[in-house]
Short mmCIF file of C-alpha atoms in Angstrom, two decimals:
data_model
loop_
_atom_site.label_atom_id
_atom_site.label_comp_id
_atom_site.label_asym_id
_atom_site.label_seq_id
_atom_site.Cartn_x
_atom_site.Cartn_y
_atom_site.Cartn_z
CA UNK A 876 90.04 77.68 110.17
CA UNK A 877 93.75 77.17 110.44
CA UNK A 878 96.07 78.58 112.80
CA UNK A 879 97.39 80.68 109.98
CA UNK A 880 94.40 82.24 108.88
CA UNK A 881 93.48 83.02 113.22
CA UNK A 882 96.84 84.83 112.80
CA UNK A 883 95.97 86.83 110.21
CA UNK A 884 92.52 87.36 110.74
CA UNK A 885 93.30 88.39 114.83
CA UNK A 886 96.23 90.98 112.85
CA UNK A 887 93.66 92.00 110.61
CA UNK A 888 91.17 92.72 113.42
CA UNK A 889 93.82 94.81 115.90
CA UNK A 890 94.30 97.14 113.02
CA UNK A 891 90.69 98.61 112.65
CA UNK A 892 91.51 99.57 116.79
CA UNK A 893 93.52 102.86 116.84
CA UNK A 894 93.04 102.58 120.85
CA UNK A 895 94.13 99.25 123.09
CA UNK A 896 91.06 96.70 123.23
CA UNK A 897 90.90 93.93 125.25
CA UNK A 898 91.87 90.49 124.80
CA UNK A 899 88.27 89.22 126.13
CA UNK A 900 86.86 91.68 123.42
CA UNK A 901 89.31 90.37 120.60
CA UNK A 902 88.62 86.53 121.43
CA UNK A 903 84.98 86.95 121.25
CA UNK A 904 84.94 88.38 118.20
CA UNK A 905 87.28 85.66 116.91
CA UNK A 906 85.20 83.09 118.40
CA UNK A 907 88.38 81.42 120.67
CA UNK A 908 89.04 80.92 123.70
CA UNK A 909 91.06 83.54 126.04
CA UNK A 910 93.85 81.42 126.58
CA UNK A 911 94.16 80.78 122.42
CA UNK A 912 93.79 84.50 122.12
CA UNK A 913 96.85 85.11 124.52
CA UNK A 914 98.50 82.04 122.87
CA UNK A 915 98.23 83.81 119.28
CA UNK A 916 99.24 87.75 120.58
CA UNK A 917 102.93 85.62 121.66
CA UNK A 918 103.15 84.10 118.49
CA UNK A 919 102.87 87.56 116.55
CA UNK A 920 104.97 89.05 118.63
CA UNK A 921 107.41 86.37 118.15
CA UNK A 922 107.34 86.87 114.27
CA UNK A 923 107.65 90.38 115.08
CA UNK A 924 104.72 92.55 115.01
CA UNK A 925 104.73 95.44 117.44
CA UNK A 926 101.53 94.52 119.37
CA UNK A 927 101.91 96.49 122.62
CA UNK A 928 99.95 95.99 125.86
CA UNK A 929 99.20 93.22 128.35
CA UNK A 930 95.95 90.88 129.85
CA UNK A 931 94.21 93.16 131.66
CA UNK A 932 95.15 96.14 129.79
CA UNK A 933 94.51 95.50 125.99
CA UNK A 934 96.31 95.78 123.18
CA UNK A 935 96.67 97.54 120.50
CA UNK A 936 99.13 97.28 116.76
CA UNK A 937 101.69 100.03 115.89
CA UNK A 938 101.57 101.32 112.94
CA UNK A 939 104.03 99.82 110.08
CA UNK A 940 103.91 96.78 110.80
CA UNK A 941 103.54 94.63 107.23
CA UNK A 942 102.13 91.16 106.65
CA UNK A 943 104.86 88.65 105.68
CA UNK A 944 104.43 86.04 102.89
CA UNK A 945 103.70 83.50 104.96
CA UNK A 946 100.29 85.25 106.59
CA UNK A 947 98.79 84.30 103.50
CA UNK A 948 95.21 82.79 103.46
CA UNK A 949 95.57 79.31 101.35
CA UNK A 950 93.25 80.63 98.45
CA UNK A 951 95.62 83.83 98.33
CA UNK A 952 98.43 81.74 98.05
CA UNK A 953 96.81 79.51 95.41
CA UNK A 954 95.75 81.98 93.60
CA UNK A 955 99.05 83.59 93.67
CA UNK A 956 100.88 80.66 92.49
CA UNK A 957 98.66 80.04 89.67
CA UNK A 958 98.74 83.68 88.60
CA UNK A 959 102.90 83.03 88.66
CA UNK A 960 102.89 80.35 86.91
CA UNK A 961 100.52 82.01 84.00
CA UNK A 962 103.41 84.63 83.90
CA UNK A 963 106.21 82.11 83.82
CA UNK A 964 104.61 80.34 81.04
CA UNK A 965 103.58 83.05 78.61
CA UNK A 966 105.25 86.16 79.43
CA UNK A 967 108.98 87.09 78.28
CA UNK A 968 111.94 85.67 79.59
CA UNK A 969 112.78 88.34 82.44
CA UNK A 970 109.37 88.42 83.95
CA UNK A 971 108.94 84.98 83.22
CA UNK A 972 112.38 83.93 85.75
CA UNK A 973 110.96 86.79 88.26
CA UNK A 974 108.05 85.49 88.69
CA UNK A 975 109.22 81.64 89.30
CA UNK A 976 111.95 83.69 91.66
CA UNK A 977 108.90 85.38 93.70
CA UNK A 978 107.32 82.08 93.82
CA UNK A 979 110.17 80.26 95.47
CA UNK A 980 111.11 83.15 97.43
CA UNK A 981 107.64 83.20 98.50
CA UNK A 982 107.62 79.32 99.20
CA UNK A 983 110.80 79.61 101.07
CA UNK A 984 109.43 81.52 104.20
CA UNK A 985 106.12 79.82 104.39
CA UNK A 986 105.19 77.44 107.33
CA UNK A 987 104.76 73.83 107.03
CA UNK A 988 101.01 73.74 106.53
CA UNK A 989 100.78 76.37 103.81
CA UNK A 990 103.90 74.71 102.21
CA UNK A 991 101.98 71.31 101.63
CA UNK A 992 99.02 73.12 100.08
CA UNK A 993 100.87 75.11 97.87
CA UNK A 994 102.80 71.93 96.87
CA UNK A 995 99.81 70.26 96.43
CA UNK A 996 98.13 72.56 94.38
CA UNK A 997 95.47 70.99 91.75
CA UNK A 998 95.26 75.28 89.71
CA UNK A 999 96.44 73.75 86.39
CA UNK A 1000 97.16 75.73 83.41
CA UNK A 1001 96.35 74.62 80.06
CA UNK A 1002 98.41 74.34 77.36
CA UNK A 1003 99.79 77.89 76.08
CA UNK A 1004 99.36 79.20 72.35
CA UNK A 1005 102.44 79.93 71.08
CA UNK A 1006 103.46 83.72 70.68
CA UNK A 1007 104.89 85.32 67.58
CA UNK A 1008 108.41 85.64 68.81
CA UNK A 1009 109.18 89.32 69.30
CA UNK A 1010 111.50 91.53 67.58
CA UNK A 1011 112.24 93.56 70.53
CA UNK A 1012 112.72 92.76 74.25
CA UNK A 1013 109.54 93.23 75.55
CA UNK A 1014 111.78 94.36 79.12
CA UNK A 1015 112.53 97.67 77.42
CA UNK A 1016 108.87 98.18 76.69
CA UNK A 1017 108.50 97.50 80.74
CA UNK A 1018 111.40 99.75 81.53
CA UNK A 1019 110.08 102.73 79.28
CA UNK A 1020 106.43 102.42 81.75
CA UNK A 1021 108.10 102.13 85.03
CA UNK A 1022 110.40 105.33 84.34
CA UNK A 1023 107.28 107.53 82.39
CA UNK A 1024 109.72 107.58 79.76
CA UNK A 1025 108.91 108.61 75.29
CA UNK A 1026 109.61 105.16 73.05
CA UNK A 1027 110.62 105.96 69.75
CA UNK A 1028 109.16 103.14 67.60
CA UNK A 1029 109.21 101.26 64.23
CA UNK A 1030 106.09 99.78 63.42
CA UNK A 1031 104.31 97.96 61.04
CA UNK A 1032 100.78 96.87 60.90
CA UNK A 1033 97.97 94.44 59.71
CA UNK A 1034 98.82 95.86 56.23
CA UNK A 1035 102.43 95.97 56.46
CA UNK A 1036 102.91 99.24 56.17
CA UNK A 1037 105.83 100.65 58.35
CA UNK A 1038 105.50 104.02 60.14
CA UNK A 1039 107.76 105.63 62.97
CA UNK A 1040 106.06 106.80 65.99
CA UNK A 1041 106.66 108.35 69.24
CA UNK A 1042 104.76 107.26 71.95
CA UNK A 1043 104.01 107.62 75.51
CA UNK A 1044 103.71 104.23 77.00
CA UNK A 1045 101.43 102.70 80.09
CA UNK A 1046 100.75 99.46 79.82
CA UNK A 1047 101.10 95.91 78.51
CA UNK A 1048 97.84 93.96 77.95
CA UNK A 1049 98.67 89.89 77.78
CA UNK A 1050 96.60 87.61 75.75
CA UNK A 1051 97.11 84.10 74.53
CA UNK A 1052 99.56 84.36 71.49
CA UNK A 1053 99.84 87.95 71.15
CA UNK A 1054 101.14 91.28 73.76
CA UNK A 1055 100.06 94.49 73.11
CA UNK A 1056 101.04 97.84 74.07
CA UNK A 1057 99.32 100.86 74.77
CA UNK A 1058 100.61 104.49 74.70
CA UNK A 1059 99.48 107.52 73.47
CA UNK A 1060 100.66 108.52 70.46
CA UNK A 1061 102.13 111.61 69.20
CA UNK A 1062 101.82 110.92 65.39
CA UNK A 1063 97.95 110.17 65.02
CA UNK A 1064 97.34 112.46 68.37
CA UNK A 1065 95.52 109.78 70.20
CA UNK A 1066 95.65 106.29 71.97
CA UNK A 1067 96.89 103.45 70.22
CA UNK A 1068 97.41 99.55 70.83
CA UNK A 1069 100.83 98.22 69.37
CA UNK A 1070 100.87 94.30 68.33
CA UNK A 1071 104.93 93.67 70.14
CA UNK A 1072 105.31 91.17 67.34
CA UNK A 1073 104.82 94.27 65.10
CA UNK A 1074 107.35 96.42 66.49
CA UNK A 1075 110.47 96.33 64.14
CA UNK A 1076 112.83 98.14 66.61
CA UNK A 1077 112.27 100.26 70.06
CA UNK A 1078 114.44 102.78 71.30
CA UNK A 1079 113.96 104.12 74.93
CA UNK A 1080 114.08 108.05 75.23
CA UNK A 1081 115.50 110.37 77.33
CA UNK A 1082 112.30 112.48 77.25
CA UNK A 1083 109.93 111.58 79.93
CA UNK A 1084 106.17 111.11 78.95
CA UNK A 1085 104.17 114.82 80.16
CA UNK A 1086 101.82 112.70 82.11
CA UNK A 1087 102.50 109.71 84.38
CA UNK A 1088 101.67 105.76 83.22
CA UNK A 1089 98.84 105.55 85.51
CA UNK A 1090 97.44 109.19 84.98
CA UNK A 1091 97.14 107.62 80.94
CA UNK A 1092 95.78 104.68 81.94
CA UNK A 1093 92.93 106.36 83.96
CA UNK A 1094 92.04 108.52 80.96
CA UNK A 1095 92.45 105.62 78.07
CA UNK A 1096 89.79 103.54 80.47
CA UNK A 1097 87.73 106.09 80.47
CA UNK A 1098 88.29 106.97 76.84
CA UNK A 1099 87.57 103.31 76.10
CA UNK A 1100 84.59 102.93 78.59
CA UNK A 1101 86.48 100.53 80.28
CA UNK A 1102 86.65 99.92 83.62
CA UNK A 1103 89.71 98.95 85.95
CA UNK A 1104 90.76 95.22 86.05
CA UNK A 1105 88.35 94.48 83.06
CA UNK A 1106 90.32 93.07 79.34
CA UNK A 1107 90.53 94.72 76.31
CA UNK A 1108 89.98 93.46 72.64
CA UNK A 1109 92.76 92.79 70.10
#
């Protein structure tokens, strides 16, 4: 185990303790020595966690205190990068330059060790089918879900046939070569998935939605029989 993941793992450990516990207690079930244990405490403190209490006494976390990037287990961080790098490849342009912005922000702060192995990372992406190009910026679409807020939309389907709606967006689903988005929709009264290569113009409404983005998205999973984290079909 690295010194890292001790760190986080000893951090992770002194928050299930509302009460002080002692250091012999904590380095036992760590499995290192005393000394180390006393040795890591310091270094937290150091990067500023609010670990009160002394040898003899025990100690014990205040609340608030929040992991930095850099207590990140070297899987997390892999798996992080890769996930960023998915986005920066295949989603629009804005989310695509945040998430390469995250990623060096992220890579910025981390120490030495964790550094080399995110450097070093062999989490390759394969070669990404091209998307339709968009007649809309797909940022709106992202704006309308943060704020809860009505989308007035042009739309045309499989068949070409152009419609106006009003919807009440909650999410984007990504897939290769095609985004979709998901709202409820006033005109057929029901949820609907929108192809954004379909969309002939958006315009963002004053109106916000009756119910929240993630109140929808609980009720179209369980409209759809889906459960949470799991993809959806075309």
């Amino acid at each position: 185990m690295s010194r890292s993941e001790r760190l986080l793992d000893l951090l992770q450990l002194l928050r299930r303790h509302r009460q002080p516990v002692s250091g012999r207690a904590l380095a036992e079930e760590l499995g290192v020595s005393l000394r180390t244990l006393y040795r890591d405490i310091a270094s937290l403190q150091a990067m500023g966690a609010e670990i009160e209490g002394e040898a003899g006494l025990g100690y014990v976390l205040k609340p608030g205190f929040h992991l930095p990037p850099l207590m990140f287990r070297p899987d997390e961080l892999q798996a992080l990068a890769l996930g960023a790098r998915w986005v920066a490849d295949r989603a629009d342009a804005d989310l695509s330059e945040a998430a390469l912005s995250a990623l060096s922000r992220i890579a910025a702060v981390l120490p030495p060790d964790l550094k080399a192995d995110l450097d070093a990372s062999a989490l390759l992406l394969g070669p990404a089918k091209g998307f339709v190009s968009d007649s809309v910026n797909t940022a709106l679409l992202r704006q309308a879900i943060r704020g809860g807020r009505k989308l007035r939309l042009s739309y045309r389907d499989a068949s070409d046939m152009a419609s106006e709606r009003v919807i009440w967006p909650f999410a984007l689903a990504f897939f290769e070569g095609v985004r979709l988005l998901l709202g409820w929709c006033e005109l057929r009264e029901s949820f609907r998935n929108f192809r954004t290569d379909r969309i002939v113009s958006a315009e963002l409404l004053t109106e916000r939605s009756p119910k929240r983005p993630p109140v929808l998205l609980k009720e179209w999973r369980v409209a759809e029989g889906i459960k949470a984290g799991r993809e959806i079909g075309a």
